[in-house]
Coordinates of C-alpha atoms in Angstrom, one line a residue:
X1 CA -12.5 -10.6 -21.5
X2 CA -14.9 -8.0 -20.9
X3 CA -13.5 -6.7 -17.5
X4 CA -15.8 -3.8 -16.6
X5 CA -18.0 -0.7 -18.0
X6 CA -19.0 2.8 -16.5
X7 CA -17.5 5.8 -15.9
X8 CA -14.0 5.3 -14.2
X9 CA -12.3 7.7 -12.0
X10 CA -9.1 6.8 -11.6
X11 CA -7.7 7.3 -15.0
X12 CA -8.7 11.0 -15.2
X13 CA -6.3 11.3 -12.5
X14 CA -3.0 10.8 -14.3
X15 CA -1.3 12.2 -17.0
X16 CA 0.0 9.7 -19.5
X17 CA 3.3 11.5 -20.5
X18 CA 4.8 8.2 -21.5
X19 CA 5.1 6.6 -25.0
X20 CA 4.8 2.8 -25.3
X21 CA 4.9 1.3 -28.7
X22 CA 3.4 -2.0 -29.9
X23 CA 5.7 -5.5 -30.3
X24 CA 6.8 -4.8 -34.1
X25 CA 9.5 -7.3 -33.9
X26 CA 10.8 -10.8 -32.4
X27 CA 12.5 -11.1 -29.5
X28 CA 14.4 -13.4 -27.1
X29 CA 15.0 -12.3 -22.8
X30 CA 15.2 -13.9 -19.9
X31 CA 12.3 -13.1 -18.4
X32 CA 8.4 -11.9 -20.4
X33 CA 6.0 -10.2 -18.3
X34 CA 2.7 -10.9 -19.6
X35 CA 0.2 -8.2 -18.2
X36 CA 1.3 -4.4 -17.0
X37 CA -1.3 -4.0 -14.6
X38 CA -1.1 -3.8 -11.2
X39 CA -0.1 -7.4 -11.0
X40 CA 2.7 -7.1 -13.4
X41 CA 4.6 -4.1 -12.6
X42 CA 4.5 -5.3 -9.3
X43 CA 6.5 -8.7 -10.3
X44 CA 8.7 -6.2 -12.3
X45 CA 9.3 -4.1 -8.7
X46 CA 11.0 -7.2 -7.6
X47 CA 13.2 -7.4 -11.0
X48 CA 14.3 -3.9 -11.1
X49 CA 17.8 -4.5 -10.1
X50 CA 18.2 -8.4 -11.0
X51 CA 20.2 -7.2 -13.9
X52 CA 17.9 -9.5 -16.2
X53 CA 16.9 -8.3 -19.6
X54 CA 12.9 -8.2 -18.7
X55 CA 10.6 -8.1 -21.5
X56 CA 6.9 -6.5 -20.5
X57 CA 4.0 -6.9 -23.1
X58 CA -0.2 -6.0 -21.9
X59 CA -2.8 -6.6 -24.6
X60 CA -4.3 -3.1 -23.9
X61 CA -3.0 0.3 -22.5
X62 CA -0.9 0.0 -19.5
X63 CA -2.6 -0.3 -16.3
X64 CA -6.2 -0.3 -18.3
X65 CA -7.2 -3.6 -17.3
X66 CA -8.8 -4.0 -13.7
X67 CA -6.5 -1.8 -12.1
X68 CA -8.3 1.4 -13.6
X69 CA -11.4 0.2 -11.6
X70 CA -9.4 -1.1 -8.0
X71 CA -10.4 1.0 -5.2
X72 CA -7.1 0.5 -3.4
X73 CA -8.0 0.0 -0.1
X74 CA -4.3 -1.7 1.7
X75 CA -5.8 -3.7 4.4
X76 CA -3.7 -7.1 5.8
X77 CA -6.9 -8.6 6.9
X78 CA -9.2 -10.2 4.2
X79 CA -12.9 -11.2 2.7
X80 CA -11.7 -14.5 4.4
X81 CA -11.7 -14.2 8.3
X82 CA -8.6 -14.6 9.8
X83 CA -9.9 -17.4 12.2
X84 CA -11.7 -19.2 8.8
X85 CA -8.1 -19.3 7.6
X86 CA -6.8 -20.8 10.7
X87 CA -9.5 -23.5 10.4
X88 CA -8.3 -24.0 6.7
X89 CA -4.7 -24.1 6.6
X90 CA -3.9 -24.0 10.3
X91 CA -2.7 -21.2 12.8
X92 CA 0.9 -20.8 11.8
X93 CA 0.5 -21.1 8.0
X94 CA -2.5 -18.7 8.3
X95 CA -0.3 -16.4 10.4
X96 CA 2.3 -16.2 8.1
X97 CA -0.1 -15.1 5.4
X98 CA -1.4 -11.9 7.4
X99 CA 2.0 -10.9 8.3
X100 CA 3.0 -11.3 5.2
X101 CA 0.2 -8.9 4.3
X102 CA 0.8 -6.7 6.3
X103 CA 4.4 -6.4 5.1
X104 CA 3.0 -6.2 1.7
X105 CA 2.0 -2.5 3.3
X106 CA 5.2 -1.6 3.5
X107 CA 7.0 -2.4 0.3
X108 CA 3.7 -0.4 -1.8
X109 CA 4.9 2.5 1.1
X110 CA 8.6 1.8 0.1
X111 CA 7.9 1.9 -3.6
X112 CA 5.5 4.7 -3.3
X113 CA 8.5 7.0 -1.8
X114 CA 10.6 6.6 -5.0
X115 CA 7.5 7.5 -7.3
X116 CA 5.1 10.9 -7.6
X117 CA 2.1 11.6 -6.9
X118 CA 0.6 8.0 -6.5
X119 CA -1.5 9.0 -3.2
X120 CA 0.1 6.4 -0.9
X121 CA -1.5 7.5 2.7
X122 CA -1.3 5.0 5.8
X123 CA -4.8 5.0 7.2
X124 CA -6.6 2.8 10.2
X125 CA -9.6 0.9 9.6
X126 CA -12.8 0.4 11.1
X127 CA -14.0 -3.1 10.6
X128 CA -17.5 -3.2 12.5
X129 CA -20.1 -5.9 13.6
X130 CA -23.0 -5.6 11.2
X131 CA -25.2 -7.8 13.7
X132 CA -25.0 -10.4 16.6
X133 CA -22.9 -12.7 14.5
X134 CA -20.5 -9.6 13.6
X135 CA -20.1 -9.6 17.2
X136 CA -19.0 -12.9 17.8
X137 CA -16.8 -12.4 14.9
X138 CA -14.8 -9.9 15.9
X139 CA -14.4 -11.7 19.0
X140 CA -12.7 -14.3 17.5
X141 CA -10.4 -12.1 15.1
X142 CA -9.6 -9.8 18.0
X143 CA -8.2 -12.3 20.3
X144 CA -5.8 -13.9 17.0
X145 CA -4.6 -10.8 16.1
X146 CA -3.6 -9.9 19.7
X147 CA -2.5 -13.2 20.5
X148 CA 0.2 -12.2 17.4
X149 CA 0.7 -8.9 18.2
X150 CA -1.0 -7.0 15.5
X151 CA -1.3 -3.1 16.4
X152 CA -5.5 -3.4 17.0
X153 CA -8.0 -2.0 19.7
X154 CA -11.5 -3.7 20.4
X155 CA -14.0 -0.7 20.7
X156 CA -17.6 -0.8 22.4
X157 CA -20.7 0.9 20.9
X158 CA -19.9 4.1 22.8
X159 CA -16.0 4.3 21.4
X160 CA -17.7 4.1 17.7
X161 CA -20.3 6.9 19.1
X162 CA -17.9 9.2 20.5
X163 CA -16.2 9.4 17.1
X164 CA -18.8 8.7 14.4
X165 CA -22.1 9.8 13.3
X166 CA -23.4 5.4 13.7
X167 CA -23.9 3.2 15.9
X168 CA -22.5 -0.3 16.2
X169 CA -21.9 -3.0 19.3
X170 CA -18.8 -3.3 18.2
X171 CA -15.6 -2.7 16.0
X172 CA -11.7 -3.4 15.8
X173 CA -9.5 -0.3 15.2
X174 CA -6.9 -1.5 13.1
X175 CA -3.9 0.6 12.9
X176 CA -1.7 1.0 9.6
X177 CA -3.9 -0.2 6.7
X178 CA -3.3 2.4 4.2
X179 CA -4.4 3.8 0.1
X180 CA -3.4 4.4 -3.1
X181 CA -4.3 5.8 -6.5
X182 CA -3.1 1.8 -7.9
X183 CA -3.3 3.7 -11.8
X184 CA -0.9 6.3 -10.6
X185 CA 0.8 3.5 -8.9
X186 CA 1.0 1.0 -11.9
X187 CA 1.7 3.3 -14.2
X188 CA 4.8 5.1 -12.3
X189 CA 6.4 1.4 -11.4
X190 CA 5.8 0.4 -15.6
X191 CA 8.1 4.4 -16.2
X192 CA 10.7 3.1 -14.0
X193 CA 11.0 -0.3 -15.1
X194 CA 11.9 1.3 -18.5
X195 CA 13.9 3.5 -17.4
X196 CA 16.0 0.7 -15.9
X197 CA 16.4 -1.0 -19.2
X198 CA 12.6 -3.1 -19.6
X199 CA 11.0 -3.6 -23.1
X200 CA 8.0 -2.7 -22.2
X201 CA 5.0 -2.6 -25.0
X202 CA 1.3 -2.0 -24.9
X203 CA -1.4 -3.0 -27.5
X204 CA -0.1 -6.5 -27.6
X205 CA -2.3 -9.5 -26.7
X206 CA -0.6 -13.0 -26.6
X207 CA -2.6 -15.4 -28.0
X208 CA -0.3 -18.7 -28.0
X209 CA 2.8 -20.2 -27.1
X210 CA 5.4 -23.1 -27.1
X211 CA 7.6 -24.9 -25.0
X212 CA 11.0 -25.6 -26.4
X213 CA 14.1 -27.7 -24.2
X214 CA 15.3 -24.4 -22.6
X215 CA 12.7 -21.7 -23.1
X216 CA 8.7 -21.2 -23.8
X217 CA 7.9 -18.7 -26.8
X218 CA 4.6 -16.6 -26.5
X219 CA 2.9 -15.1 -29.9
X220 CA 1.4 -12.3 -29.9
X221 CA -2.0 -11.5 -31.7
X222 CA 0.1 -9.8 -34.9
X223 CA 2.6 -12.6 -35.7
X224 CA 5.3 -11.2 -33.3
X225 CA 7.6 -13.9 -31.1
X226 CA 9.1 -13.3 -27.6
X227 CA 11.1 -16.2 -26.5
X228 CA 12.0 -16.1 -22.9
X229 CA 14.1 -18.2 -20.5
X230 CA 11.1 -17.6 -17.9
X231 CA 7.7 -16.3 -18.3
X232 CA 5.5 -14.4 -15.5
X233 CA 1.6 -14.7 -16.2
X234 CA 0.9 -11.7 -14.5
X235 CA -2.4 -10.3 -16.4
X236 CA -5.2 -10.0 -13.8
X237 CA -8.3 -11.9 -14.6
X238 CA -6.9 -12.6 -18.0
X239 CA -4.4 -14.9 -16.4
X240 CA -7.7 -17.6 -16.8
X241 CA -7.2 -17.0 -20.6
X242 CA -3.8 -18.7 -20.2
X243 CA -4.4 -21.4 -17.6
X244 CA -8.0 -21.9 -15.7
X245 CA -8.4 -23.4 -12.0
X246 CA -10.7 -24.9 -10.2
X247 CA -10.3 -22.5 -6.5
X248 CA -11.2 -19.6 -8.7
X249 CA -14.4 -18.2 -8.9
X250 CA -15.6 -15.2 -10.6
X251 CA -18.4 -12.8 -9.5
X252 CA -19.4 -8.7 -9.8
X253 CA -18.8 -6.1 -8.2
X254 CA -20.4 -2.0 -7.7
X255 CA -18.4 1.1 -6.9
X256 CA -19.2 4.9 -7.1
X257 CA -16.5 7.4 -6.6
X258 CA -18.3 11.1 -5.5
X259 CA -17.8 14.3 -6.2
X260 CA -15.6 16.4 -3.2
X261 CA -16.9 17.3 -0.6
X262 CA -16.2 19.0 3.1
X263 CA -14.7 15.0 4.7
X264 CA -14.1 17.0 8.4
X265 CA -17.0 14.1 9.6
X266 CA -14.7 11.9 8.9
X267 CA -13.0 10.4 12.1
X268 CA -9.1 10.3 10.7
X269 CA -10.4 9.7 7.1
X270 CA -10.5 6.0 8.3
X271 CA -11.2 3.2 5.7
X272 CA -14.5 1.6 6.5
X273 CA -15.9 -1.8 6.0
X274 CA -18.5 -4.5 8.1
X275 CA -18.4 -8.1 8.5
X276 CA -21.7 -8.8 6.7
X277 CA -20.6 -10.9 3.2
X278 CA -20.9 -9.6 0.7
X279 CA -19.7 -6.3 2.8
X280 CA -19.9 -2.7 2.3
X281 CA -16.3 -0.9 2.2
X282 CA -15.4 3.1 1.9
X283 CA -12.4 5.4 1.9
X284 CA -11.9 9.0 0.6
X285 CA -9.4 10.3 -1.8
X286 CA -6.7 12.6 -2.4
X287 CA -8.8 15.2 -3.9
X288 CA -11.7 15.0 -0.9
X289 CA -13.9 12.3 -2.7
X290 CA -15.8 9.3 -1.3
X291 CA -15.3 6.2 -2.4
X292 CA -18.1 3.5 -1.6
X293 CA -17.7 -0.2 -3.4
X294 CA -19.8 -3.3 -2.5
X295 CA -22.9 -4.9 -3.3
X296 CA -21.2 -7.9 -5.2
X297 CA -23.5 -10.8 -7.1
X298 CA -22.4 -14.2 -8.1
X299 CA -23.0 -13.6 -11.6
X300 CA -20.1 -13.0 -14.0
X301 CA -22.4 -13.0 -17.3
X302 CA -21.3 -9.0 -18.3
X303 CA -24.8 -8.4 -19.6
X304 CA -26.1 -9.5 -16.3
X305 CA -23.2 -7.4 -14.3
X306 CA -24.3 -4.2 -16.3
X307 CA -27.8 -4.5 -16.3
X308 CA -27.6 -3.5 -12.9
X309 CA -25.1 -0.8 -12.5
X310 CA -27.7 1.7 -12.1
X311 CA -29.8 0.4 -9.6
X312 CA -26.4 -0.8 -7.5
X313 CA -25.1 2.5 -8.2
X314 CA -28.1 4.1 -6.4
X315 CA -27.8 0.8 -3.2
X316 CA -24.5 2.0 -2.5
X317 CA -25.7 5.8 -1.8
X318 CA -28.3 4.4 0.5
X319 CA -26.0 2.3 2.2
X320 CA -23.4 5.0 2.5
X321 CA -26.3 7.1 4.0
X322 CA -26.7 4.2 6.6
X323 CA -23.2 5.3 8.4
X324 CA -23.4 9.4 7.4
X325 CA -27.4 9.9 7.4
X326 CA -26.5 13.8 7.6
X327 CA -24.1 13.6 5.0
X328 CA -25.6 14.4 0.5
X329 CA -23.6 12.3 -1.8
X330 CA -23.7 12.4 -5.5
X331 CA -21.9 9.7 -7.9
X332 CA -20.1 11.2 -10.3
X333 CA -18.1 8.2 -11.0
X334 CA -19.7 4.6 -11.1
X335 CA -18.8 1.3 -12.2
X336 CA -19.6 -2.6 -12.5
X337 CA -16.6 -4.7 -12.6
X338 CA -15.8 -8.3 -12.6
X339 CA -14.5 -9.4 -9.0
X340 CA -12.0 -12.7 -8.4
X341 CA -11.3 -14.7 -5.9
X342 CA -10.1 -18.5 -4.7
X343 CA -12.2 -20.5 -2.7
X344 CA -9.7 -21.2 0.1
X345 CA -9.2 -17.7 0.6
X346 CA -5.4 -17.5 -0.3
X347 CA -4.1 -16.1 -3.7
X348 CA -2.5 -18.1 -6.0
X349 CA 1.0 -18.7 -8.0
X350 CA 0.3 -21.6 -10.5
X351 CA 3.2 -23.8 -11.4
X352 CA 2.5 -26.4 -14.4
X353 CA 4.3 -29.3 -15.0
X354 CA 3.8 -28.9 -18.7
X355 CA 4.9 -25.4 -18.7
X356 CA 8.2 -25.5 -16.8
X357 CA 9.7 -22.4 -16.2
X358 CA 6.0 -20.2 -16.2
X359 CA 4.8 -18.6 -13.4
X360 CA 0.7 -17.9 -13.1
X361 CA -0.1 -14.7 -10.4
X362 CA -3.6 -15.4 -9.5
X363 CA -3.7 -12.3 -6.9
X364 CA -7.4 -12.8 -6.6
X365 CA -9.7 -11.6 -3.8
X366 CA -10.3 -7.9 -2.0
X367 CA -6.7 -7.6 -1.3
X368 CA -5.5 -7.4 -4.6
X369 CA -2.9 -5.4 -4.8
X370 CA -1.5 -6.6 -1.3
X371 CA -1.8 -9.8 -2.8
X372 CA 0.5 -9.0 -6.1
X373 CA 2.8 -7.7 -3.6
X374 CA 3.1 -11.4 -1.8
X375 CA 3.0 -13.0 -4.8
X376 CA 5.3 -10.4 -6.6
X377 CA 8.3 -11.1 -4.1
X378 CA 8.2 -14.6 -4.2
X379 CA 8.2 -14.9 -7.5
X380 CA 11.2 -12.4 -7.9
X381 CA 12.9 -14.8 -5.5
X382 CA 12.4 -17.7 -7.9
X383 CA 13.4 -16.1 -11.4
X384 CA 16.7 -14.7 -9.7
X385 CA 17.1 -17.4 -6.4
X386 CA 15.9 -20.3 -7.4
X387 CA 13.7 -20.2 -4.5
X388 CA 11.1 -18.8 -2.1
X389 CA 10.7 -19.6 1.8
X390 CA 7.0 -18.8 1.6
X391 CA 6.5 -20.4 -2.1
X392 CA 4.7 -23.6 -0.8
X393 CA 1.9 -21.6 0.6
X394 CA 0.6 -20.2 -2.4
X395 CA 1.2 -22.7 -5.2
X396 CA -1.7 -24.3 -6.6
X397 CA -0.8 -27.6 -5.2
X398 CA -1.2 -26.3 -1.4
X399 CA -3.7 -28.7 0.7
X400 CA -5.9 -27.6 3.5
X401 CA -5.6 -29.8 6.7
X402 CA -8.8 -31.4 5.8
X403 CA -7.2 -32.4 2.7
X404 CA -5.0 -35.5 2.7

């Protein structure tokens, strides 16, 4: 699957130190982990200490899939509005998918403490009204998230003034988002997952499989075997070379990533984003970078996606100088990247009747790599428990309550 072109920042910021050899031989496990992206070493956070033998395969380099073009922005709220979701699924159901979010935060903070250098930083957000119906919006978002006692202020056009160089009518201040390099990340969790015992190999695409009485066996693209008591699907976009879906829907997506620059016009280094769809979104960097993504089209034809990275490239510094009008930018990264998401506005864990014992991570929407940290627990409670209190929410079979 052609995932993305450009010039891509955040693999220039790691050192790959670690050696990780090609499948050259068969093998049997209990559990294969398909994909060592940022959806897959995530599952494998919540296998570290199962005591399983854990088998980890990724058809390229490890985490050079999508996650070397995620801008890592750790936000609980969503694309999907909080109140859309509550007219989708219901309050409580809705509820428990934000505060599960938001807990999502703080396992990447708890993981992050164990690893180096992987730029973990809680930051607030500033979600503002783009226009009259942003207003309204906000309204509505505001009085749920209070009404549950998520940490967020309501701020009038004077607040925003006071402390930044736009103007809106309105914003919420969202307390404890937070960022991460998700390549340092990725990368770090896939060192210690060998370290504690995984197989772990890159350059190895799996390309088939079959189901046998008490175990599926994957091929790879060289002849090589894994059989495994359970398999997790954990591959990013390439999970819909395995098993396709109708809530999924594929688009584009732009980022640039700027050179440093002096950030002290930046109110708390805030992450940034609007209510518009699609939305603009920004946050800075470890090293005193912007980074501005946005711009999305439905198209998911590469030829069409690339055709316009220049011109989007070039959109996104004019919208950026919409919010800092004082502020010279210049790209020195940019990209155009294919962009997931379901249609319901929840990710995904597929469960097939005819593949017992598999487990399909469709983390798919903004929130991705909050999203393989939902979907990354309670799939780890499955494969070692047997079960998952918040499974039901997220399997493919889930209904809306318009659905009957």
């Amino acid at each position: 699957m052609d995932l993305q072109s450009g010039i891509f920042y955040w693999p220039s910021t790691i050192n790959r130190d670690e050696i990780f050899s090609a499948l050259e031989h068969d093998l049997e496990c209990d559990v294969l982990i398909i994909g060592c992206g940022s959806s897959g070493a995530q599952c494998a956070y919540y296998l570290l200490d199962s005591g399983l033998d854990v088998v980890m395969v990724d058809g390229r380099r490890i985490a050079e899939g999508s996650t070397s073009t995620n801008t890592a922005l750790l936000q609980y709220l969503g694309e999907k509005f909080y109140y859309e979701l509550v007219n989708t699924f219901e309050e409580g159901r809705a509820t428990t998918h934000v505060n599960l979010c938001e807990q999502a935060i703080s396992g990447i903070e708890q993981a992050s403490s164990t690893l180096p250098h992987v730029g973990f930083k809680r930051r607030d957000s500033l979600y503002t009204a783009s226009d009259d119906e942003g207003v309204s919006i906000l309204d509505k978002e505001f009085e749920l998230l209070k009404k549950h006692n998520f940490d967020v202020e309501k701020w009038d056009r004077e607040q925003i003034e006071q402390r930044y160089p736009f103007s809106r009518e309105s914003a919420l201040y969202i307390k404890n988002d937070a960022e991460i390099n998700p390549v340092a990340f990725t990368y770090e969790l896939v060192k210690v997952a060998k370290d504690k015992g995984f197989q772990v190999f890159e350059n190895t695409k799996m390309i088939r499989h079959k189901v046998e009485e008490d175990a599926v066996t994957f091929f790879s693209d060289k002849g090589y075997q894994v059989k495994a008591k359970k398999v997790i699907v954990a591959a990013g976009y390439e999970t819909l070379d395995f098993r396709k879906h109708k809530n999924l829907a594929l688009e584009s997506t732009y980022g640039i990533v700027t050179k440093p620059l002096d950030l002290s016009f930046w109110h708390k280094r805030t992450l940034l984003w609007e209510t518009k769809r699609p939305y603009i979104y920004m946050r800075t960097t470890e090293d005193n970078r912007i980074i501005i993504g946005g711009l999305d089209e439905t198209t998911n034809i590469p030829e069409e996606r690339d055709n316009k990275l220049i011109s989007k490239k070039n959109q996104l510094i004019t919208e950026f100088q919409k919010f800092f009008p004082n502020v010279s930018i210049q790209a020195e990264y940019y990209l155009a990247a294919l962009y997931g998401g379901t249609t319901d506005g929840l990710p995904m864990i597929g469960m097939y009747e005819d593949l017992p014992n598999v487990y399909h991570v469709y983390a798919y929407g903004d929130n991705g790599m909050i999203y393989n940290m939902v979907l990354g627990k309670i799939i780890g409670e499955l494969v070692t428990q047997g079960s998952s209190p918040n499974v039901d929410l997220y399997l493919q079979t889930r209904k809306n309550i318009h659905e009957k």
